[in-house]
CSV table of C-alpha atoms in Angstrom, one decimal:
chain,number,residue,atom,x,y,z
A,1,MET,CA,44.3,83.7,100.8
A,2,ALA,CA,40.5,83.6,100.7
A,3,LYS,CA,38.8,86.1,102.9
A,4,LYS,CA,36.8,84.7,105.8
A,5,ILE,CA,33.3,86.1,105.4
A,6,ILE,CA,30.5,85.6,107.8
A,7,VAL,CA,26.9,86.8,107.4
A,8,MET,CA,24.9,88.6,110.1
A,9,ILE,CA,21.1,88.9,109.7
A,10,PRO,CA,19.7,91.5,112.2
A,11,ALA,CA,16.2,90.5,113.3
A,12,ARG,CA,14.6,92.2,116.3
A,13,LEU,CA,11.3,90.8,117.3
A,14,GLY,CA,10.0,94.1,118.6
A,15,SER,CA,9.5,95.9,115.3
A,16,LYS,CA,7.1,98.8,115.7
A,17,ARG,CA,5.3,99.9,112.5
A,18,ILE,CA,4.8,96.3,111.2
A,19,PRO,CA,4.6,94.2,114.4
A,20,LYS,CA,6.8,91.1,114.5
A,21,LYS,CA,7.5,91.5,110.8
A,22,ASN,CA,10.5,89.2,110.8
A,23,ILE,CA,8.3,86.2,111.7
A,24,ARG,CA,5.3,87.3,109.6
A,25,PHE,CA,4.5,85.2,106.6
A,26,MET,CA,5.1,86.7,103.2
A,27,CYS,CA,4.0,84.5,100.3
A,28,GLY,CA,3.9,81.5,102.5
A,29,LYS,CA,7.2,81.9,104.3
A,30,PRO,CA,8.2,83.9,107.3
A,31,LEU,CA,10.2,86.9,106.3
A,32,ILE,CA,13.3,85.8,108.2
A,33,GLN,CA,13.5,82.7,106.1
A,34,TYR,CA,14.3,84.6,102.9
A,35,PRO,CA,17.7,85.9,103.8
A,36,ILE,CA,18.7,82.6,105.6
A,37,GLU,CA,17.8,80.5,102.5
A,38,LEU,CA,19.5,82.9,100.2
A,39,CYS,CA,22.8,82.8,102.2
A,40,LEU,CA,22.8,79.0,102.8
A,41,LYS,CA,21.9,78.2,99.2
A,42,SER,CA,24.8,80.2,97.8
A,43,ARG,CA,27.4,78.7,100.2
A,44,LEU,CA,29.6,81.8,99.9
A,45,CYS,CA,30.1,82.4,103.6
A,46,SER,CA,31.3,80.2,106.3
A,47,GLU,CA,28.6,81.1,108.9
A,48,VAL,CA,25.1,82.6,108.8
A,49,TRP,CA,24.1,84.3,112.1
A,50,VAL,CA,20.8,85.7,113.1
A,51,ASN,CA,21.4,88.6,115.5
A,52,THR,CA,18.3,88.9,117.7
A,53,GLU,CA,17.4,89.6,121.3
A,54,ASP,CA,14.7,86.9,121.3
A,55,GLU,CA,15.6,83.4,122.5
A,56,ASP,CA,12.5,81.8,120.9
A,57,LEU,CA,13.3,83.4,117.5
A,58,GLY,CA,16.9,82.3,118.0
A,59,ARG,CA,15.8,78.7,118.4
A,60,ALA,CA,13.4,78.9,115.5
A,61,VAL,CA,16.0,80.1,113.0
A,62,GLY,CA,18.0,77.0,113.8
A,63,HIS,CA,15.4,75.0,112.0
A,64,PHE,CA,16.2,77.0,108.9
A,65,GLY,CA,19.9,76.3,109.3
A,66,ALA,CA,21.1,79.6,110.8
A,67,LYS,CA,23.1,80.2,114.0
A,68,PHE,CA,21.8,82.3,116.8
A,69,HIS,CA,23.7,85.3,118.1
A,70,LYS,CA,22.0,86.6,121.2
A,71,ARG,CA,21.9,90.3,121.2
A,72,PRO,CA,22.0,91.9,124.7
A,73,GLN,CA,18.6,93.4,125.6
A,74,GLU,CA,20.0,96.9,125.8
A,75,LEU,CA,20.8,96.7,122.1
A,76,ALA,CA,17.3,95.6,121.1
A,77,SER,CA,15.6,98.9,121.8
A,78,ASP,CA,14.4,101.4,119.1
A,79,THR,CA,17.2,103.7,119.9
A,80,ALA,CA,20.0,101.1,119.7
A,81,THR,CA,22.0,101.7,116.5
A,82,ASN,CA,23.3,99.4,113.8
A,83,ARG,CA,26.7,100.6,114.8
A,84,ASP,CA,26.3,99.4,118.3
A,85,PHE,CA,24.8,96.0,117.7
A,86,THR,CA,27.3,95.2,114.8
A,87,TYR,CA,30.2,96.2,117.1
A,88,GLU,CA,28.9,93.8,119.8
A,89,PHE,CA,28.5,91.1,117.2
A,90,LEU,CA,32.0,91.6,115.9
A,91,GLN,CA,33.5,91.5,119.3
A,92,LYS,CA,32.3,87.9,119.6
A,93,HIS,CA,33.0,86.6,116.1
A,94,GLU,CA,36.4,86.4,114.3
A,95,CYS,CA,36.3,87.0,110.6
A,96,ASP,CA,37.8,89.2,107.9
A,97,TYR,CA,34.5,90.6,106.8
A,98,VAL,CA,30.9,90.6,108.0
A,99,VAL,CA,28.1,90.9,105.5
A,100,MET,CA,24.9,92.2,106.9
A,101,VAL,CA,21.9,90.8,105.0
A,102,ASN,CA,18.7,92.7,105.8
A,103,PRO,CA,15.6,90.6,106.2
A,104,THR,CA,13.6,93.5,104.9
A,105,SER,CA,14.9,92.7,101.4
A,106,PRO,CA,13.0,89.5,100.5
A,107,LEU,CA,13.2,90.6,96.8
A,108,LEU,CA,16.9,90.1,96.6
A,109,LYS,CA,17.9,87.6,94.0
A,110,GLU,CA,20.5,84.9,94.3
A,111,GLU,CA,22.6,86.3,91.3
A,112,THR,CA,22.7,89.7,92.9
A,113,TYR,CA,23.8,88.3,96.3
A,114,GLN,CA,26.5,86.3,94.5
A,115,SER,CA,27.8,89.3,92.6
A,116,PHE,CA,28.0,91.2,95.8
A,117,PHE,CA,30.3,88.6,97.3
A,118,GLN,CA,32.4,88.6,94.1
A,119,TYR,CA,32.7,92.4,94.3
A,120,LEU,CA,33.8,92.0,97.9
A,121,GLU,CA,36.3,89.3,97.1
A,122,GLU,CA,37.8,91.2,94.1
A,123,ASN,CA,38.2,94.5,95.8
A,124,GLU,CA,39.8,95.9,98.9
A,125,PHE,CA,37.1,98.0,100.5
A,126,ASP,CA,36.6,98.6,104.2
A,127,THR,CA,32.9,99.1,103.7
A,128,ILE,CA,30.5,98.3,100.9
A,129,MET,CA,27.0,99.7,100.7
A,130,SER,CA,24.3,98.5,98.3
A,131,VAL,CA,22.8,101.3,96.3
A,132,VAL,CA,20.1,101.8,93.7
A,133,THR,CA,21.0,104.0,90.8
A,134,GLU,CA,18.4,106.3,89.3
A,135,ARG,CA,18.4,108.7,86.4
A,136,GLU,CA,15.5,111.0,87.1
A,137,GLU,CA,15.2,114.7,87.2
A,138,THR,CA,15.8,115.4,90.8
A,139,PHE,CA,15.4,118.4,93.1
A,140,TYR,CA,17.5,118.9,96.2
A,141,GLN,CA,16.9,121.8,98.6
A,142,ASP,CA,14.3,123.1,96.2
A,143,LYS,CA,16.7,123.4,93.3
A,144,PRO,CA,17.3,121.2,90.3
A,145,LEU,CA,20.2,118.9,91.1
A,146,ASN,CA,21.0,117.0,87.9
A,147,PHE,CA,19.0,118.9,85.2
A,148,SER,CA,18.4,122.4,84.0
A,149,LEU,CA,15.0,124.1,83.8
A,150,LYS,CA,16.1,125.6,80.5
A,151,GLU,CA,16.1,122.3,78.7
A,152,LYS,CA,14.5,118.9,78.8
A,153,ILE,CA,17.0,116.1,78.0
A,154,ASN,CA,16.5,112.4,77.7
A,155,SER,CA,16.5,110.9,81.2
A,156,GLN,CA,19.1,108.3,80.1
A,157,LEU,CA,21.5,111.2,79.7
A,158,LEU,CA,20.9,112.6,83.2
A,159,GLU,CA,23.7,112.4,85.8
A,160,PRO,CA,22.5,109.6,88.2
A,161,THR,CA,21.8,109.7,91.9
A,162,GLN,CA,22.5,106.6,94.0
A,163,LYS,CA,20.6,105.9,97.2
A,164,ILE,CA,21.8,103.5,99.9
A,165,VAL,CA,19.2,100.7,100.3
A,166,TRP,CA,20.7,98.7,103.2
A,167,ALA,CA,19.8,95.4,101.5
A,168,LEU,CA,23.5,94.2,101.7
A,169,THR,CA,26.3,95.8,103.6
A,170,ALA,CA,29.8,94.6,104.1
A,171,TRP,CA,32.3,95.7,106.7
A,172,LYS,CA,36.0,94.8,107.2
A,173,ARG,CA,36.1,93.7,110.8
A,174,ASP,CA,39.5,95.2,111.5
A,175,ASN,CA,38.5,98.7,110.2
A,176,PHE,CA,35.1,98.6,111.9
A,177,MET,CA,36.6,97.7,115.3
A,178,LYS,CA,39.4,100.3,115.1
A,179,MET,CA,37.1,103.1,114.1
A,180,GLN,CA,34.5,102.3,116.7
A,181,GLU,CA,37.1,102.1,119.4
A,182,ALA,CA,38.6,105.4,118.3
A,183,GLY,CA,35.1,107.0,118.7
A,184,GLU,CA,34.6,107.4,115.0
A,185,ASN,CA,31.6,106.2,113.0
A,186,PRO,CA,32.5,102.9,111.3
A,187,VAL,CA,29.2,102.5,109.4
A,188,PHE,CA,30.4,104.4,106.3
A,189,GLY,CA,34.0,104.0,107.3
A,190,GLY,CA,37.3,103.7,105.5
A,191,ASN,CA,37.6,103.0,101.8
A,192,LEU,CA,33.9,102.9,100.8
A,193,GLY,CA,32.6,100.9,97.9
A,194,ARG,CA,29.1,101.1,96.3
A,195,PHE,CA,27.4,98.1,94.8
A,196,GLU,CA,24.5,98.6,92.5
A,197,ILE,CA,21.4,96.4,92.9
A,198,PRO,CA,18.4,96.4,90.6
A,199,LYS,CA,15.6,98.6,91.8
A,200,ASP,CA,13.1,95.8,91.7
A,201,GLU,CA,15.2,93.9,94.3
A,202,ALA,CA,15.2,96.7,96.8
A,203,CYS,CA,12.2,97.5,99.0
A,204,ASP,CA,11.2,99.2,102.2
A,205,LEU,CA,9.1,97.3,104.7
A,206,ASP,CA,8.2,100.2,106.9
A,207,THR,CA,4.4,100.2,106.4
A,208,GLU,CA,1.6,97.8,105.6
A,209,ALA,CA,1.5,99.3,102.1
A,210,ASP,CA,5.2,98.5,101.6
A,211,TRP,CA,4.5,94.9,102.8
A,212,ARG,CA,1.8,94.5,100.2
A,213,ILE,CA,3.9,95.9,97.5
A,214,ALA,CA,6.8,93.5,98.2
A,215,GLU,CA,4.3,90.6,98.4
A,216,GLY,CA,2.8,91.6,95.1
A,217,ILE,CA,6.2,91.8,93.4
A,218,LEU,CA,7.1,88.3,94.7
A,219,MET,CA,3.8,87.0,93.4
A,220,ALA,CA,4.2,88.7,90.1
A,221,ARG,CA,7.6,87.1,89.6
A,222,GLU,CA,6.2,83.6,89.9
A,223,ARG,CA,3.2,84.3,87.7
A,224,GLU,CA,3.5,83.7,84.0
A,225,THR,CA,0.6,85.6,82.6
A,226,GLU,CA,-0.4,85.6,79.0
A,227,VAL,CA,0.1,88.9,77.2
A,228,GLU,CA,-3.2,90.1,75.8
A,229,TYR,CA,-4.1,93.2,73.9
A,230,LEU,CA,-7.2,95.3,73.3
A,231,GLN,CA,-8.5,94.5,69.8
A,232,LEU,CA,-8.4,97.6,67.7
B,1,MET,CA,-13.7,132.5,87.9
B,2,ALA,CA,-13.1,128.8,87.7
B,3,LYS,CA,-10.2,127.7,85.6
B,4,LYS,CA,-10.9,125.8,82.5
B,5,ILE,CA,-8.8,122.6,82.8
B,6,ILE,CA,-8.6,119.9,80.1
B,7,VAL,CA,-6.8,116.6,80.3
B,8,MET,CA,-4.4,115.2,77.7
B,9,ILE,CA,-3.4,111.5,77.9
B,10,PRO,CA,-0.4,110.9,75.6
B,11,ALA,CA,-0.6,107.4,74.1
B,12,ARG,CA,1.6,106.4,71.2
B,13,LEU,CA,0.9,103.0,69.8
B,14,GLY,CA,4.5,102.5,68.7
B,15,SER,CA,6.2,102.0,72.1
B,16,LYS,CA,9.5,100.2,71.8
B,17,ARG,CA,10.6,98.4,74.9
B,18,ILE,CA,7.2,97.1,75.9
B,19,PRO,CA,5.4,96.8,72.5
B,20,LYS,CA,1.9,98.4,72.3
B,21,LYS,CA,1.9,98.9,76.0
B,22,ASN,CA,-1.0,101.3,76.0
B,23,ILE,CA,-3.4,98.6,74.7
B,24,ARG,CA,-1.9,95.8,76.6
B,25,PHE,CA,-4.0,94.3,79.4
B,26,MET,CA,-2.9,94.9,83.0
B,27,CYS,CA,-5.0,93.1,85.6
B,28,GLY,CA,-7.8,92.7,83.1
B,29,LYS,CA,-7.9,96.2,81.6
B,30,PRO,CA,-5.9,97.8,78.8
B,31,LEU,CA,-3.4,100.2,80.3
B,32,ILE,CA,-5.0,103.2,78.5
B,33,GLN,CA,-8.3,102.6,80.3
B,34,TYR,CA,-6.8,103.4,83.7
B,35,PRO,CA,-6.1,107.1,83.2
B,36,ILE,CA,-9.4,107.6,81.2
B,37,GLU,CA,-11.5,106.1,84.0
B,38,LEU,CA,-9.6,108.0,86.6
B,39,CYS,CA,-10.3,111.3,84.9
B,40,LEU,CA,-13.9,110.7,84.0
B,41,LYS,CA,-14.8,109.4,87.4
B,42,SER,CA,-13.5,112.5,89.1
B,43,ARG,CA,-15.3,115.0,86.9
B,44,LEU,CA,-12.7,117.6,87.6
B,45,CYS,CA,-12.0,118.6,84.0
B,46,SER,CA,-14.2,119.6,81.1
B,47,GLU,CA,-12.6,117.4,78.5
B,48,VAL,CA,-10.5,114.2,78.5
B,49,TRP,CA,-8.4,113.9,75.3
B,50,VAL,CA,-6.2,111.0,74.2
B,51,ASN,CA,-3.3,112.3,72.1
B,52,THR,CA,-2.3,109.5,69.7
B,53,GLU,CA,-1.2,109.1,66.1
B,54,ASP,CA,-3.2,106.0,65.7
B,55,GLU,CA,-6.8,106.2,64.2
B,56,ASP,CA,-7.9,102.8,65.5
B,57,LEU,CA,-6.7,103.6,69.0
B,58,GLY,CA,-8.5,107.0,68.7
B,59,ARG,CA,-11.7,105.2,67.9
B,60,ALA,CA,-11.2,102.7,70.7
B,61,VAL,CA,-10.8,105.2,73.4
B,62,GLY,CA,-14.1,106.7,72.5
B,63,HIS,CA,-15.7,103.6,73.9
B,64,PHE,CA,-14.2,104.4,77.3
B,65,GLY,CA,-15.5,108.0,77.0
B,66,ALA,CA,-12.4,109.9,75.9
B,67,LYS,CA,-12.0,112.2,73.0
B,68,PHE,CA,-9.5,111.6,70.2
B,69,HIS,CA,-6.8,114.2,69.4
B,70,LYS,CA,-5.0,113.0,66.3
B,71,ARG,CA,-1.3,113.6,66.6
B,72,PRO,CA,0.4,114.3,63.3
B,73,GLN,CA,2.6,111.4,62.3
B,74,GLU,CA,5.8,113.4,62.5
B,75,LEU,CA,5.2,113.9,66.3
B,76,ALA,CA,4.8,110.1,66.9
B,77,SER,CA,8.4,109.1,66.4
B,78,ASP,CA,10.8,108.1,69.1
B,79,THR,CA,12.6,111.5,68.8
B,80,ALA,CA,9.5,113.7,69.0
B,81,THR,CA,9.4,115.4,72.3
B,82,ASN,CA,6.8,116.0,74.9
B,83,ARG,CA,7.3,119.7,74.3
B,84,ASP,CA,6.5,119.4,70.6
B,85,PHE,CA,3.3,117.3,70.9
B,86,THR,CA,2.0,119.3,73.8
B,87,TYR,CA,2.5,122.5,71.8
B,88,GLU,CA,0.7,121.0,68.8
B,89,PHE,CA,-2.2,119.9,71.1
B,90,LEU,CA,-2.5,123.3,72.8
B,91,GLN,CA,-2.6,125.0,69.4
B,92,LYS,CA,-5.8,123.2,68.8
B,93,HIS,CA,-7.5,123.4,72.2
B,94,GLU,CA,-8.5,126.4,74.1
B,95,CYS,CA,-8.1,126.2,77.9
B,96,ASP,CA,-6.5,127.8,80.9
B,97,TYR,CA,-4.6,124.7,81.9
B,98,VAL,CA,-3.8,121.3,80.4
B,99,VAL,CA,-3.1,118.4,82.8
B,100,MET,CA,-1.1,115.6,81.2
B,101,VAL,CA,-2.0,112.3,82.8
B,102,ASN,CA,0.5,109.6,81.9
B,103,PRO,CA,-0.9,106.1,81.1
B,104,THR,CA,2.2,104.6,82.5
B,105,SER,CA,0.9,105.4,85.9
B,106,PRO,CA,-1.9,102.9,86.5
B,107,LEU,CA,-1.2,102.9,90.2
B,108,LEU,CA,-2.4,106.5,90.7
B,109,LYS,CA,-5.3,106.7,93.1
B,110,GLU,CA,-8.3,108.9,92.8
B,111,GLU,CA,-7.7,110.9,95.9
B,112,THR,CA,-4.2,111.8,94.7
B,113,TYR,CA,-5.6,112.9,91.4
B,114,GLN,CA,-8.2,115.0,93.1
B,115,SER,CA,-5.6,116.6,95.4
B,116,PHE,CA,-3.5,117.5,92.3
B,117,PHE,CA,-6.5,119.4,90.9
B,118,GLN,CA,-7.1,121.1,94.2
B,119,TYR,CA,-3.4,122.2,94.3
B,120,LEU,CA,-3.8,123.5,90.7
B,121,GLU,CA,-6.9,125.4,91.6
B,122,GLU,CA,-5.6,126.9,94.7
B,123,ASN,CA,-2.3,128.1,93.4
B,124,GLU,CA,-1.0,130.2,90.6
B,125,PHE,CA,1.6,128.1,88.9
B,126,ASP,CA,2.7,128.0,85.3
B,127,THR,CA,3.8,124.4,85.6
B,128,ILE,CA,3.2,121.7,88.2
B,129,MET,CA,5.3,118.5,88.2
B,130,SER,CA,4.5,115.4,90.3
B,131,VAL,CA,7.4,114.3,92.4
B,132,VAL,CA,8.2,111.5,94.8
B,133,THR,CA,10.0,112.6,98.0
B,134,GLU,CA,12.6,110.3,99.5
B,135,ARG,CA,14.7,110.5,102.6
B,136,GLU,CA,17.6,108.1,101.9
B,137,GLU,CA,21.3,108.5,102.1
B,138,THR,CA,22.1,109.6,98.6
B,139,PHE,CA,25.3,109.9,96.6
B,140,TYR,CA,25.7,112.4,93.7
B,141,GLN,CA,28.7,112.6,91.5
B,142,ASP,CA,30.4,110.1,93.8
B,143,LYS,CA,30.0,112.2,96.9
B,144,PRO,CA,27.5,112.1,99.8
B,145,LEU,CA,24.7,114.6,99.0
B,146,ASN,CA,22.5,114.7,102.1
B,147,PHE,CA,24.5,112.9,104.7
B,148,SER,CA,27.9,112.8,106.2
B,149,LEU,CA,30.2,109.8,106.2
B,150,LYS,CA,31.2,110.9,109.7
B,151,GLU,CA,27.9,110.1,111.3
B,152,LYS,CA,24.8,107.9,110.8
B,153,ILE,CA,21.6,109.7,111.5
B,154,ASN,CA,18.0,108.5,111.4
B,155,SER,CA,16.9,108.6,107.8
B,156,GLN,CA,13.7,110.5,108.8
B,157,LEU,CA,16.0,113.4,109.6
B,158,LEU,CA,17.8,113.4,106.3
B,159,GLU,CA,17.2,116.3,103.8
B,160,PRO,CA,15.0,114.8,101.2
B,161,THR,CA,15.4,114.5,97.5
B,162,GLN,CA,12.5,114.9,95.1
B,163,LYS,CA,12.4,113.2,91.8
B,164,ILE,CA,10.0,114.0,89.0
B,165,VAL,CA,7.8,111.1,88.1
B,166,TRP,CA,5.7,112.4,85.2
B,167,ALA,CA,2.5,110.8,86.5
B,168,LEU,CA,0.7,114.1,86.5
B,169,THR,CA,1.9,117.4,85.0
B,170,ALA,CA,0.0,120.7,84.6
B,171,TRP,CA,0.8,123.6,82.3
B,172,LYS,CA,-0.8,127.0,82.0
B,173,ARG,CA,-1.6,127.2,78.3
B,174,ASP,CA,-0.7,130.9,78.0
B,175,ASN,CA,2.8,130.4,79.5
B,176,PHE,CA,3.5,127.3,77.5
B,177,MET,CA,2.6,128.8,74.2
B,178,LYS,CA,4.5,132.0,74.9
B,179,MET,CA,7.7,130.3,75.9
B,180,GLN,CA,7.6,127.8,73.1
B,181,GLU,CA,7.1,130.6,70.6
B,182,ALA,CA,10.0,132.5,72.1
B,183,GLY,CA,12.2,129.5,71.6
B,184,GLU,CA,12.4,128.7,75.3
B,185,ASN,CA,11.7,125.4,76.9
B,186,PRO,CA,8.2,125.5,78.4
B,187,VAL,CA,8.3,122.0,80.0
B,188,PHE,CA,9.7,123.3,83.3
B,189,GLY,CA,8.6,126.8,82.5
B,190,GLY,CA,7.6,129.8,84.6
B,191,ASN,CA,6.5,129.6,88.2
B,192,LEU,CA,7.1,125.9,88.9
B,193,GLY,CA,5.2,123.9,91.5
B,194,ARG,CA,5.9,120.5,92.8
B,195,PHE,CA,3.2,118.1,93.9
B,196,GLU,CA,4.1,115.1,96.0
B,197,ILE,CA,2.6,111.8,95.2
B,198,PRO,CA,3.0,108.6,97.3
B,199,LYS,CA,5.8,106.4,96.1
B,200,ASP,CA,3.5,103.4,95.7
B,201,GLU,CA,1.5,105.3,93.2
B,202,ALA,CA,4.5,106.1,90.9
B,203,CYS,CA,5.9,103.5,88.6
B,204,ASP,CA,8.0,103.1,85.5
B,205,LEU,CA,6.8,101.0,82.7
B,206,ASP,CA,10.0,100.8,80.7
B,207,THR,CA,10.6,97.1,81.0
B,208,GLU,CA,8.8,93.8,81.4
B,209,ALA,CA,10.0,93.7,85.0
B,210,ASP,CA,8.4,97.1,85.6
B,211,TRP,CA,5.2,95.8,84.1
B,212,ARG,CA,5.1,92.8,86.4
B,213,ILE,CA,5.8,94.9,89.4
B,214,ALA,CA,3.0,97.3,88.6
B,215,GLU,CA,0.6,94.4,88.0
B,216,GLY,CA,1.7,92.8,91.3
B,217,ILE,CA,1.1,96.1,93.2
B,218,LEU,CA,-2.4,96.4,91.7
B,219,MET,CA,-3.2,92.8,92.6
B,220,ALA,CA,-1.8,93.3,96.1
B,221,ARG,CA,-4.1,96.2,96.7
B,222,GLU,CA,-7.2,94.2,96.0
B,223,ARG,CA,-6.1,91.2,98.0
B,224,GLU,CA,-7.0,91.0,101.7
B,225,THR,CA,-4.7,88.4,103.0
B,226,GLU,CA,-4.8,87.1,106.5
B,227,VAL,CA,-1.8,88.0,108.6
B,228,GLU,CA,0.0,84.9,109.8
B,229,TYR,CA,3.1,84.4,112.0
B,230,LEU,CA,5.6,81.7,112.5
B,231,GLN,CA,4.9,80.0,115.8
B,232,LEU,CA,7.8,80.4,118.2
């Protein structure tokens, strides 16, 4: 039987370092519109919910085709955790899986989003995190992690690291609820899958510099520049 | 006594994945012009050398103010290593330190370059690598490296990883020569310092996608866009 999958897009209005980033325009569209369009276009989930404390934002996302889940005010503070607001959301919505699509990932492409759903459908994970894989000489706790100081090898041969990027996350509702109610952390809970996304589809949006980078990348994708060379 | 520091900019013409990238225009300037301008503007080193096998490129960089170090043809292949061409370069040029400035880092800012030289002047390292520090939940060899599955903590509290980015590298000539001649790997040799550079100044230029990202970031830096919001 097909899994019932719903999407949750978390979107506080009270972001701190970049104020109101979810409704700020990036390349002509408010940030929140990117994940909504991505999810609706792909038609892979039965419902697309925006999880926000703000009534006005809740109404506005309706125009883009998303549903409004009103987050209780106490879960909208800086100290409220992903764990808590996802639990509150899952209490109200029946499903087999919830996919959290982060609005701070406007660079995510449709084919990557679709592959994520396919990965979810074809496997039996309790949790899936999106990761970016890197093969770079890496230090950890002041020591070489995946390379030796004694030799320099081609970076393509290095053992990779994978960092969680929070662009796409999937949780099996059952497992999440059970772990949360048992006082365990469900965020990385149960049988954990990792889904690789291309590094140019992951971004942070913590600072103004991050914002400009993401906007620059979006613009660069659309531009078809002619390739020119210095005449030698 | 002040250290004698010279700059070496490695610039093969025969790059594979992005053909002739060193002379390809990025935002109106050939890539090779970025590191040359950066180094000359800062006046922190006594000489700026471009290390290339190509005579025509060697002549061309003269117009931008750099000197031409002709790399022997056998060190210009895909299999020739950094270690080998740097050794050959250091055999020909007296100095206390060589700083390798990579042309694939057009995003490097002047203040970062200057801080690197200051770090070099004020410390006694044999080797300095530029690194990008990240605080992200990271997996290594399929296991959590710097976090626990049992709890989700604020990423600012995570133990960082540092990856080498090869934007700026410094070697003490003495040490490099000695280690190479003793059959040891000098690339990470001796007393090793790490110099942090901001993540938006590091980039890869391995693929067309990388190229467009870097170009987008450069453009985004110059643009002053008005901040606009969705009306709620």
